[in-house]
mmCIF file of N, CA and C in Angstrom:
data_model
loop_
_atom_site.group_PDB
_atom_site.id
_atom_site.type_symbol
_atom_site.label_atom_id
_atom_site.label_comp_id
_atom_site.label_asym_id
_atom_site.label_seq_id
_atom_site.Cartn_x
_atom_site.Cartn_y
_atom_site.Cartn_z
ATOM 1 N N MET W 27 33.585 26.235 -36.823
ATOM 2 C CA MET W 27 34.545 26.137 -37.954
ATOM 3 C C MET W 27 35.911 25.322 -37.766
ATOM 4 N N LEU W 28 36.273 25.247 -36.549
ATOM 5 C CA LEU W 28 37.659 24.688 -35.993
ATOM 6 C C LEU W 28 37.343 23.468 -36.281
ATOM 7 N N LEU W 29 35.887 22.614 -35.773
ATOM 8 C CA LEU W 29 35.974 21.396 -36.071
ATOM 9 C C LEU W 29 36.160 20.981 -37.369
ATOM 10 N N VAL W 30 35.123 21.492 -38.310
ATOM 11 C CA VAL W 30 35.515 21.154 -39.867
ATOM 12 C C VAL W 30 37.130 20.867 -40.130
ATOM 13 N N ARG W 31 37.710 22.350 -39.718
ATOM 14 C CA ARG W 31 39.272 21.855 -40.113
ATOM 15 C C ARG W 31 39.707 20.770 -39.646
ATOM 16 N N LEU W 32 39.499 20.531 -38.013
ATOM 17 C CA LEU W 32 39.763 19.438 -37.450
ATOM 18 C C LEU W 32 39.569 18.098 -38.213
ATOM 19 N N LEU W 33 38.334 17.789 -38.595
ATOM 20 C CA LEU W 33 37.882 16.951 -39.348
ATOM 21 C C LEU W 33 38.601 16.659 -40.484
ATOM 22 N N LEU W 34 38.428 17.881 -41.377
ATOM 23 C CA LEU W 34 39.404 17.794 -43.041
ATOM 24 C C LEU W 34 40.777 17.520 -42.365
ATOM 25 N N ALA W 35 41.583 18.014 -41.461
ATOM 26 C CA ALA W 35 42.764 17.081 -41.333
ATOM 27 C C ALA W 35 43.076 15.965 -40.640
ATOM 28 N N VAL W 36 42.122 15.533 -39.814
ATOM 29 C CA VAL W 36 42.228 14.072 -39.801
ATOM 30 C C VAL W 36 41.891 13.216 -40.759
ATOM 31 N N ALA W 37 40.941 13.392 -41.789
ATOM 32 C CA ALA W 37 40.824 12.682 -42.853
ATOM 33 C C ALA W 37 41.681 12.957 -43.635
ATOM 34 N N GLU W 38 42.465 13.803 -43.997
ATOM 35 C CA GLU W 38 43.396 13.896 -44.868
ATOM 36 C C GLU W 38 44.681 13.387 -44.395
ATOM 37 N N GLN W 39 44.757 12.963 -43.174
ATOM 38 C CA GLN W 39 46.445 12.051 -42.344
ATOM 39 C C GLN W 39 45.930 10.606 -42.035
ATOM 40 N N ARG W 40 44.567 10.606 -42.348
ATOM 41 C CA ARG W 40 44.193 8.876 -41.694
ATOM 42 C C ARG W 40 44.951 7.750 -42.862
ATOM 43 N N ALA W 41 45.244 6.875 -42.239
ATOM 44 C CA ALA W 41 45.431 5.498 -42.930
ATOM 45 C C ALA W 41 44.370 5.062 -43.871
ATOM 46 N N PRO W 42 44.713 4.411 -44.925
ATOM 47 C CA PRO W 42 43.762 3.671 -45.922
ATOM 48 C C PRO W 42 42.676 3.145 -44.939
ATOM 49 N N ASP W 43 43.301 2.339 -43.845
ATOM 50 C CA ASP W 43 42.331 1.595 -43.177
ATOM 51 C C ASP W 43 41.996 1.858 -41.668
ATOM 52 N N GLY W 44 42.218 3.265 -41.682
ATOM 53 C CA GLY W 44 41.941 4.232 -40.452
ATOM 54 C C GLY W 44 40.439 4.722 -40.240
ATOM 55 N N ALA W 45 40.227 4.799 -39.417
ATOM 56 C CA ALA W 45 38.975 5.260 -38.816
ATOM 57 C C ALA W 45 38.389 6.723 -39.645
ATOM 58 N N VAL W 46 37.233 6.872 -40.099
ATOM 59 C CA VAL W 46 36.745 8.223 -40.565
ATOM 60 C C VAL W 46 36.239 9.261 -39.441
ATOM 61 N N PRO W 47 36.734 10.209 -39.863
ATOM 62 C CA PRO W 47 36.344 11.464 -38.879
ATOM 63 C C PRO W 47 34.228 11.596 -39.241
ATOM 64 N N VAL W 48 33.810 11.809 -38.215
ATOM 65 C CA VAL W 48 32.531 12.231 -38.774
ATOM 66 C C VAL W 48 31.932 13.111 -37.763
ATOM 67 N N LEU W 49 31.373 14.115 -38.272
ATOM 68 C CA LEU W 49 31.135 15.661 -37.114
ATOM 69 C C LEU W 49 29.721 15.016 -36.955
ATOM 70 N N LEU W 50 29.340 14.917 -35.325
ATOM 71 C CA LEU W 50 28.059 14.886 -35.093
ATOM 72 C C LEU W 50 27.580 15.813 -33.812
ATOM 73 N N PRO W 51 26.634 16.477 -34.104
ATOM 74 C CA PRO W 51 26.253 17.668 -32.979
ATOM 75 C C PRO W 51 25.255 16.878 -31.889
ATOM 76 N N LEU W 52 25.840 17.028 -30.568
ATOM 77 C CA LEU W 52 25.150 16.497 -29.751
ATOM 78 C C LEU W 52 23.818 17.203 -29.302
ATOM 79 N N ALA W 53 23.309 17.659 -29.843
ATOM 80 C CA ALA W 53 22.180 18.613 -29.654
ATOM 81 C C ALA W 53 20.696 17.874 -29.181
ATOM 82 N N SER W 54 20.931 16.739 -30.164
ATOM 83 C CA SER W 54 19.660 15.773 -29.978
ATOM 84 C C SER W 54 20.057 14.615 -29.206
ATOM 85 N N TRP W 55 21.053 14.547 -28.488
ATOM 86 C CA TRP W 55 21.607 13.333 -27.642
ATOM 87 C C TRP W 55 20.657 13.619 -26.281
ATOM 88 N N ASN W 56 20.246 12.554 -25.512
ATOM 89 C CA ASN W 56 19.655 13.002 -24.106
ATOM 90 C C ASN W 56 20.361 11.629 -23.219
ATOM 91 N N PRO W 57 21.398 12.041 -22.396
ATOM 92 C CA PRO W 57 22.332 11.448 -21.674
ATOM 93 C C PRO W 57 21.374 10.601 -20.951
ATOM 94 N N ALA W 58 20.182 10.678 -20.209
ATOM 95 C CA ALA W 58 19.272 10.197 -19.571
ATOM 96 C C ALA W 58 18.374 9.438 -20.031
ATOM 97 N N ALA W 59 18.268 9.266 -21.500
ATOM 98 C CA ALA W 59 17.211 8.301 -22.005
ATOM 99 C C ALA W 59 18.776 7.226 -22.531
ATOM 100 N N GLU W 60 19.262 7.381 -23.246
ATOM 101 C CA GLU W 60 20.036 6.483 -23.736
ATOM 102 C C GLU W 60 21.960 6.501 -24.047
ATOM 103 N N ASP W 61 22.261 5.830 -23.624
ATOM 104 C CA ASP W 61 24.084 5.765 -23.481
ATOM 105 C C ASP W 61 24.648 6.388 -25.254
ATOM 106 N N LEU W 62 25.760 6.788 -24.819
ATOM 107 C CA LEU W 62 26.290 7.487 -26.002
ATOM 108 C C LEU W 62 26.607 6.321 -27.433
ATOM 109 N N TYR W 63 27.031 5.363 -27.101
ATOM 110 C CA TYR W 63 26.990 4.310 -28.092
ATOM 111 C C TYR W 63 25.923 4.323 -28.622
ATOM 112 N N THR W 64 24.551 4.145 -28.239
ATOM 113 C CA THR W 64 23.377 3.572 -28.802
ATOM 114 C C THR W 64 23.077 4.861 -29.833
ATOM 115 N N TRP W 65 23.108 6.238 -28.988
ATOM 116 C CA TRP W 65 22.821 7.566 -29.678
ATOM 117 C C TRP W 65 23.601 7.451 -31.139
ATOM 118 N N LEU W 66 24.923 7.509 -31.077
ATOM 119 C CA LEU W 66 25.949 7.449 -32.260
ATOM 120 C C LEU W 66 25.181 6.533 -33.358
ATOM 121 N N ALA W 67 25.213 5.363 -32.906
ATOM 122 C CA ALA W 67 24.249 4.268 -33.739
ATOM 123 C C ALA W 67 23.136 5.017 -34.345
ATOM 124 N N ALA W 68 22.434 5.367 -33.467
ATOM 125 C CA ALA W 68 21.094 5.900 -34.238
ATOM 126 C C ALA W 68 21.593 7.113 -35.187
ATOM 127 N N LYS W 69 21.950 8.320 -34.596
ATOM 128 C CA LYS W 69 22.658 9.358 -35.186
ATOM 129 C C LYS W 69 22.927 8.895 -36.949
ATOM 130 N N LEU W 70 24.006 8.111 -36.793
ATOM 131 C CA LEU W 70 24.528 7.388 -37.969
ATOM 132 C C LEU W 70 23.623 6.887 -39.119
ATOM 133 N N THR W 71 22.755 6.155 -38.123
ATOM 134 C CA THR W 71 21.899 5.515 -39.209
ATOM 135 C C THR W 71 20.652 6.678 -39.705
ATOM 136 N N GLN W 72 20.273 7.497 -39.161
ATOM 137 C CA GLN W 72 19.813 8.379 -39.223
ATOM 138 C C GLN W 72 20.155 9.618 -40.306
ATOM 139 N N ASP W 73 21.407 9.849 -40.327
ATOM 140 C CA ASP W 73 22.008 11.335 -41.092
ATOM 141 C C ASP W 73 22.629 10.510 -42.689
ATOM 142 N N TYR W 74 23.054 8.829 -42.563
ATOM 143 C CA TYR W 74 23.583 8.303 -43.466
ATOM 144 C C TYR W 74 22.771 7.079 -43.963
ATOM 145 N N VAL W 75 21.820 7.025 -45.002
ATOM 146 C CA VAL W 75 21.056 5.807 -45.177
ATOM 147 C C VAL W 75 21.668 4.924 -45.603
ATOM 148 N N GLY W 76 23.078 4.670 -46.352
ATOM 149 C CA GLY W 76 23.675 3.659 -46.535
ATOM 150 C C GLY W 76 24.046 2.736 -45.314
ATOM 151 N N LEU W 77 24.045 3.136 -43.991
ATOM 152 C CA LEU W 77 24.538 2.691 -42.851
ATOM 153 C C LEU W 77 23.630 1.640 -42.237
ATOM 154 N N ARG W 78 22.464 1.976 -43.002
ATOM 155 C CA ARG W 78 21.251 1.451 -42.378
ATOM 156 C C ARG W 78 21.125 -0.267 -42.547
ATOM 157 N N GLY W 79 21.482 -0.548 -43.662
ATOM 158 C CA GLY W 79 21.842 -1.955 -43.973
ATOM 159 C C GLY W 79 22.401 -3.056 -43.041
ATOM 160 N N PRO W 80 22.091 -4.167 -43.206
ATOM 161 C CA PRO W 80 22.696 -5.063 -42.440
ATOM 162 C C PRO W 80 24.294 -5.236 -42.768
ATOM 163 N N ALA W 81 25.013 -5.316 -42.264
ATOM 164 C CA ALA W 81 26.667 -5.758 -42.280
ATOM 165 C C ALA W 81 27.081 -6.982 -42.707
ATOM 166 N N PRO W 82 28.030 -7.403 -43.218
ATOM 167 C CA PRO W 82 28.151 -8.887 -43.526
ATOM 168 C C PRO W 82 28.131 -9.732 -42.488
ATOM 169 N N ALA W 83 27.586 -11.347 -42.565
ATOM 170 C CA ALA W 83 27.398 -11.628 -41.447
ATOM 171 C C ALA W 83 28.683 -12.133 -40.585
ATOM 172 N N CYS W 84 29.677 -11.913 -41.109
ATOM 173 C CA CYS W 84 31.071 -11.837 -40.313
ATOM 174 C C CYS W 84 31.380 -11.350 -39.171
ATOM 175 N N VAL W 85 30.439 -9.893 -39.129
ATOM 176 C CA VAL W 85 30.525 -9.044 -38.408
ATOM 177 C C VAL W 85 29.737 -9.019 -37.254
ATOM 178 N N GLY W 86 28.390 -10.024 -37.381
ATOM 179 C CA GLY W 86 27.470 -10.317 -36.563
ATOM 180 C C GLY W 86 26.536 -9.617 -37.187
ATOM 181 N N SER W 87 25.104 -10.038 -36.222
ATOM 182 C CA SER W 87 23.897 -9.071 -36.692
ATOM 183 C C SER W 87 23.981 -7.830 -36.655
ATOM 184 N N MET W 88 24.115 -6.758 -37.182
ATOM 185 C CA MET W 88 24.221 -5.422 -36.828
ATOM 186 C C MET W 88 23.974 -4.771 -37.948
ATOM 187 N N ASN W 89 23.703 -3.254 -38.003
ATOM 188 C CA ASN W 89 23.688 -2.861 -39.426
ATOM 189 C C ASN W 89 25.198 -2.215 -39.396
ATOM 190 N N TRP W 90 25.125 -1.769 -40.560
ATOM 191 C CA TRP W 90 26.582 -0.838 -41.089
ATOM 192 C C TRP W 90 27.226 0.029 -39.647
ATOM 193 N N ALA W 91 26.142 1.025 -39.629
ATOM 194 C CA ALA W 91 26.730 1.923 -38.389
ATOM 195 C C ALA W 91 27.242 1.306 -36.973
ATOM 196 N N ARG W 92 26.383 0.272 -36.654
ATOM 197 C CA ARG W 92 27.111 -0.411 -35.372
ATOM 198 C C ARG W 92 28.085 -1.019 -35.840
ATOM 199 N N ALA W 93 28.273 -1.792 -36.921
ATOM 200 C CA ALA W 93 29.394 -2.499 -36.873
ATOM 201 C C ALA W 93 30.738 -1.623 -37.120
ATOM 202 N N LEU W 94 30.380 -0.606 -37.951
ATOM 203 C CA LEU W 94 31.537 0.667 -38.091
ATOM 204 C C LEU W 94 32.247 0.945 -36.663
ATOM 205 N N LEU W 95 31.277 1.214 -36.032
ATOM 206 C CA LEU W 95 31.356 1.557 -34.585
ATOM 207 C C LEU W 95 32.071 0.858 -33.611
ATOM 208 N N GLU W 96 31.431 -0.493 -33.873
ATOM 209 C CA GLU W 96 32.114 -1.409 -32.951
ATOM 210 C C GLU W 96 33.704 -1.677 -33.249
ATOM 211 N N HIS W 97 33.964 -1.422 -34.645
ATOM 212 C CA HIS W 97 35.254 -1.939 -35.007
ATOM 213 C C HIS W 97 36.330 -0.637 -35.127
ATOM 214 N N ARG W 98 35.360 0.266 -34.635
ATOM 215 C CA ARG W 98 36.443 1.994 -34.636
ATOM 216 C C ARG W 98 36.941 1.942 -35.819
ATOM 217 N N LEU W 99 35.817 2.060 -36.865
ATOM 218 C CA LEU W 99 36.034 2.594 -38.187
ATOM 219 C C LEU W 99 35.459 3.969 -38.107
ATOM 220 N N ILE W 100 34.715 4.189 -37.590
ATOM 221 C CA ILE W 100 34.055 5.553 -37.074
ATOM 222 C C ILE W 100 34.968 6.222 -35.940
ATOM 223 N N LEU W 101 35.231 7.558 -36.218
ATOM 224 C CA LEU W 101 36.246 8.622 -35.439
ATOM 225 C C LEU W 101 35.053 9.873 -35.390
ATOM 226 N N PRO W 102 33.975 9.461 -34.077
ATOM 227 C CA PRO W 102 33.016 10.491 -33.796
ATOM 228 C C PRO W 102 33.864 12.100 -33.655
ATOM 229 N N ILE W 103 33.500 13.072 -34.055
ATOM 230 C CA ILE W 103 33.878 14.294 -33.387
ATOM 231 C C ILE W 103 32.741 14.867 -33.040
ATOM 232 N N LEU W 104 32.578 15.344 -32.055
ATOM 233 C CA LEU W 104 31.278 15.533 -30.931
ATOM 234 C C LEU W 104 31.480 17.262 -30.794
ATOM 235 N N ASP W 105 30.095 17.681 -31.272
ATOM 236 C CA ASP W 105 30.337 19.370 -31.041
ATOM 237 C C ASP W 105 28.826 19.433 -30.532
ATOM 238 N N GLY W 106 29.113 20.407 -29.115
ATOM 239 C CA GLY W 106 28.212 21.056 -28.602
ATOM 240 C C GLY W 106 28.174 20.418 -27.105
ATOM 241 N N LEU W 107 29.271 20.073 -26.281
ATOM 242 C CA LEU W 107 29.029 19.873 -25.009
ATOM 243 C C LEU W 107 28.440 20.645 -24.074
ATOM 244 N N ASP W 108 28.602 22.120 -24.789
ATOM 245 C CA ASP W 108 27.692 23.362 -23.671
ATOM 246 C C ASP W 108 26.493 22.992 -24.228
ATOM 247 N N GLU W 109 25.768 22.716 -24.826
ATOM 248 C CA GLU W 109 24.244 22.197 -25.126
ATOM 249 C C GLU W 109 23.700 21.091 -24.237
ATOM 250 N N LEU W 110 24.611 20.499 -23.564
ATOM 251 C CA LEU W 110 23.943 19.033 -22.663
ATOM 252 C C LEU W 110 23.248 19.588 -21.375
ATOM 253 N N PRO W 111 22.573 18.992 -21.257
ATOM 254 C CA PRO W 111 21.897 19.438 -19.794
ATOM 255 C C PRO W 111 22.593 19.675 -18.779
ATOM 256 N N ARG W 112 22.244 20.234 -17.637
ATOM 257 C CA ARG W 112 22.897 20.635 -16.401
ATOM 258 C C ARG W 112 22.776 18.801 -16.053
ATOM 259 N N PRO W 113 24.058 18.902 -15.195
ATOM 260 C CA PRO W 113 24.200 17.327 -14.545
ATOM 261 C C PRO W 113 23.259 17.749 -13.149
ATOM 262 N N PRO W 114 22.737 16.360 -12.799
ATOM 263 C CA PRO W 114 21.689 16.064 -11.640
ATOM 264 C C PRO W 114 22.482 16.371 -10.568
ATOM 265 N N ALA W 115 23.901 16.208 -10.255
ATOM 266 C CA ALA W 115 24.568 16.744 -8.970
ATOM 267 C C ALA W 115 25.754 17.127 -9.321
ATOM 268 N N PRO W 116 26.056 17.663 -8.499
ATOM 269 C CA PRO W 116 27.571 18.893 -8.571
ATOM 270 C C PRO W 116 28.856 17.987 -9.017
ATOM 271 N N TRP W 117 29.275 16.525 -8.381
ATOM 272 C CA TRP W 117 30.112 15.728 -8.928
ATOM 273 C C TRP W 117 30.022 15.125 -10.202
ATOM 274 N N ARG W 118 29.039 15.017 -10.592
ATOM 275 C CA ARG W 118 28.473 14.236 -11.959
ATOM 276 C C ARG W 118 28.205 15.044 -13.116
ATOM 277 N N SER W 119 29.470 14.761 -13.743
ATOM 278 C CA SER W 119 29.426 15.906 -14.940
ATOM 279 C C SER W 119 29.039 15.354 -16.173
ATOM 280 N N MET W 120 28.069 15.795 -16.994
ATOM 281 C CA MET W 120 27.686 15.577 -18.344
ATOM 282 C C MET W 120 28.767 15.582 -19.215
ATOM 283 N N ARG W 121 29.872 16.508 -19.006
ATOM 284 C CA ARG W 121 30.790 16.079 -20.062
ATOM 285 C C ARG W 121 31.763 14.692 -19.627
ATOM 286 N N SER W 122 31.900 14.468 -18.514
ATOM 287 C CA SER W 122 32.415 13.065 -18.222
ATOM 288 C C SER W 122 31.562 11.820 -18.683
ATOM 289 N N THR W 123 30.116 11.901 -18.614
ATOM 290 C CA THR W 123 29.389 11.163 -19.397
ATOM 291 C C THR W 123 29.422 10.947 -20.694
ATOM 292 N N VAL W 124 29.953 12.204 -21.568
ATOM 293 C CA VAL W 124 29.978 12.126 -23.156
ATOM 294 C C VAL W 124 31.535 11.375 -22.973
ATOM 295 N N LEU W 125 32.272 12.000 -22.358
ATOM 296 C CA LEU W 125 33.775 11.605 -22.656
ATOM 297 C C LEU W 125 34.564 10.189 -22.298
ATOM 298 N N CYS W 126 33.967 9.689 -20.951
ATOM 299 C CA CYS W 126 34.478 8.257 -20.564
ATOM 300 C C CYS W 126 33.825 7.136 -21.259
ATOM 301 N N PRO W 127 33.004 7.060 -22.130
ATOM 302 C CA PRO W 127 32.560 6.254 -23.052
ATOM 303 C C PRO W 127 33.338 6.220 -24.229
ATOM 304 N N LEU W 128 33.753 7.369 -24.548
ATOM 305 C CA LEU W 128 34.751 7.859 -25.486
ATOM 306 C C LEU W 128 36.326 6.992 -25.572
ATOM 307 N N VAL W 129 36.566 7.498 -24.495
ATOM 308 C CA VAL W 129 38.078 7.246 -24.112
ATOM 309 C C VAL W 129 38.333 5.689 -24.151
ATOM 310 N N ARG W 130 37.385 4.970 -23.522
ATOM 311 C CA ARG W 130 37.607 3.605 -23.495
ATOM 312 C C ARG W 130 37.986 2.890 -24.788
ATOM 313 N N PRO W 131 36.932 3.350 -25.497
ATOM 314 C CA PRO W 131 36.775 2.221 -26.875
ATOM 315 C C PRO W 131 37.994 3.338 -28.168
ATOM 316 N N TRP W 132 38.170 4.267 -27.898
ATOM 317 C CA TRP W 132 39.003 4.687 -28.797
ATOM 318 C C TRP W 132 40.004 5.156 -28.226
ATOM 319 N N TRP W 133 40.672 4.885 -27.242
ATOM 320 C CA TRP W 133 41.631 5.005 -26.494
ATOM 321 C C TRP W 133 43.092 5.274 -27.207
ATOM 322 N N SER W 134 43.194 3.928 -28.163
ATOM 323 C CA SER W 134 44.703 3.945 -28.780
ATOM 324 C C SER W 134 44.333 3.463 -30.053
ATOM 325 N N PRO W 135 45.241 3.666 -30.886
ATOM 326 C CA PRO W 135 45.700 5.069 -31.193
ATOM 327 C C PRO W 135 45.052 6.375 -31.666
ATOM 328 N N ALA W 136 43.425 6.074 -31.657
ATOM 329 C CA ALA W 136 42.999 7.130 -32.564
ATOM 330 C C ALA W 136 42.585 8.465 -31.603
ATOM 331 N N VAL W 137 42.266 9.419 -32.107
ATOM 332 C CA VAL W 137 42.178 10.585 -31.031
ATOM 333 C C VAL W 137 40.500 10.915 -31.164
ATOM 334 N N SER W 138 39.988 10.962 -30.041
ATOM 335 C CA SER W 138 38.518 11.884 -29.731
ATOM 336 C C SER W 138 38.516 13.029 -29.474
ATOM 337 N N THR W 139 37.597 13.840 -29.980
ATOM 338 C CA THR W 139 37.627 15.205 -29.534
ATOM 339 C C THR W 139 36.465 15.637 -29.633
ATOM 340 N N SER W 140 36.037 16.643 -28.730
ATOM 341 C CA SER W 140 34.646 17.271 -28.794
ATOM 342 C C SER W 140 34.820 18.727 -28.228
ATOM 343 N N THR W 141 33.943 19.789 -28.309
ATOM 344 C CA THR W 141 34.235 20.703 -28.025
ATOM 345 C C THR W 141 33.154 21.508 -27.364
ATOM 346 N N GLY W 142 32.942 22.468 -26.894
ATOM 347 C CA GLY W 142 32.125 23.175 -26.036
ATOM 348 C C GLY W 142 32.642 24.435 -25.114
ATOM 349 N N ARG W 143 31.979 25.079 -24.743
ATOM 350 C CA ARG W 143 32.129 26.433 -23.967
ATOM 351 C C ARG W 143 33.284 25.958 -22.478
ATOM 352 N N PRO W 144 34.379 26.620 -22.384
ATOM 353 C CA PRO W 144 34.932 26.256 -21.160
ATOM 354 C C PRO W 144 34.124 26.768 -20.420
ATOM 355 N N SER W 145 34.252 25.833 -18.939
ATOM 356 C CA SER W 145 33.215 26.184 -17.602
ATOM 357 C C SER W 145 34.137 26.187 -16.409
ATOM 358 N N ALA W 146 33.791 26.785 -15.448
ATOM 359 C CA ALA W 146 34.608 27.126 -14.419
ATOM 360 C C ALA W 146 34.665 25.964 -13.400
ATOM 361 N N PRO W 147 35.546 25.489 -12.857
ATOM 362 C CA PRO W 147 35.966 24.131 -12.055
ATOM 363 C C PRO W 147 34.659 23.784 -11.290
ATOM 364 N N ARG W 148 33.960 22.704 -11.162
ATOM 365 C CA ARG W 148 32.944 22.379 -10.091
ATOM 366 C C ARG W 148 33.514 21.844 -8.684
ATOM 367 N N PRO W 149 32.862 22.492 -7.735
ATOM 368 C CA PRO W 149 33.522 21.699 -6.682
ATOM 369 C C PRO W 149 33.324 20.124 -6.535
ATOM 370 N N GLY W 150 34.096 19.672 -5.958
ATOM 371 C CA GLY W 150 34.633 17.879 -5.872
ATOM 372 C C GLY W 150 35.684 17.769 -7.375
ATOM 373 N N PHE W 151 36.076 18.553 -7.942
ATOM 374 C CA PHE W 151 36.881 18.802 -9.104
ATOM 375 C C PHE W 151 37.936 19.133 -9.073
ATOM 376 N N ARG W 152 39.290 18.484 -9.140
ATOM 377 C CA ARG W 152 40.594 19.232 -9.035
ATOM 378 C C ARG W 152 41.306 19.172 -10.336
#
């Protein structure tokens, strides 16, 4: 429920040319099989039929979902960090696997958010 409230607040305050917040459950993502960006594009095309079609040639040869992600016009709001598989090694957190790719492209001035149950610090993290 909190994520829905966040999504509505972000949508209400976004600039006309700003990123559109989209709630995406992480349950269907397998980090070992595909990177987050690829999964985001696939999930968007699966859930939103209108994003499957080709984008204008001026943005390259990609569908609308990829074009919107590439131009930072979609703000992913991720739900379910607690549903991701356990990390393969103690120093490799699945949460960092999710968050690192998100932080780079959406670092400024957009906001990225995700949820999950808090966990105890793991050895090697401070």
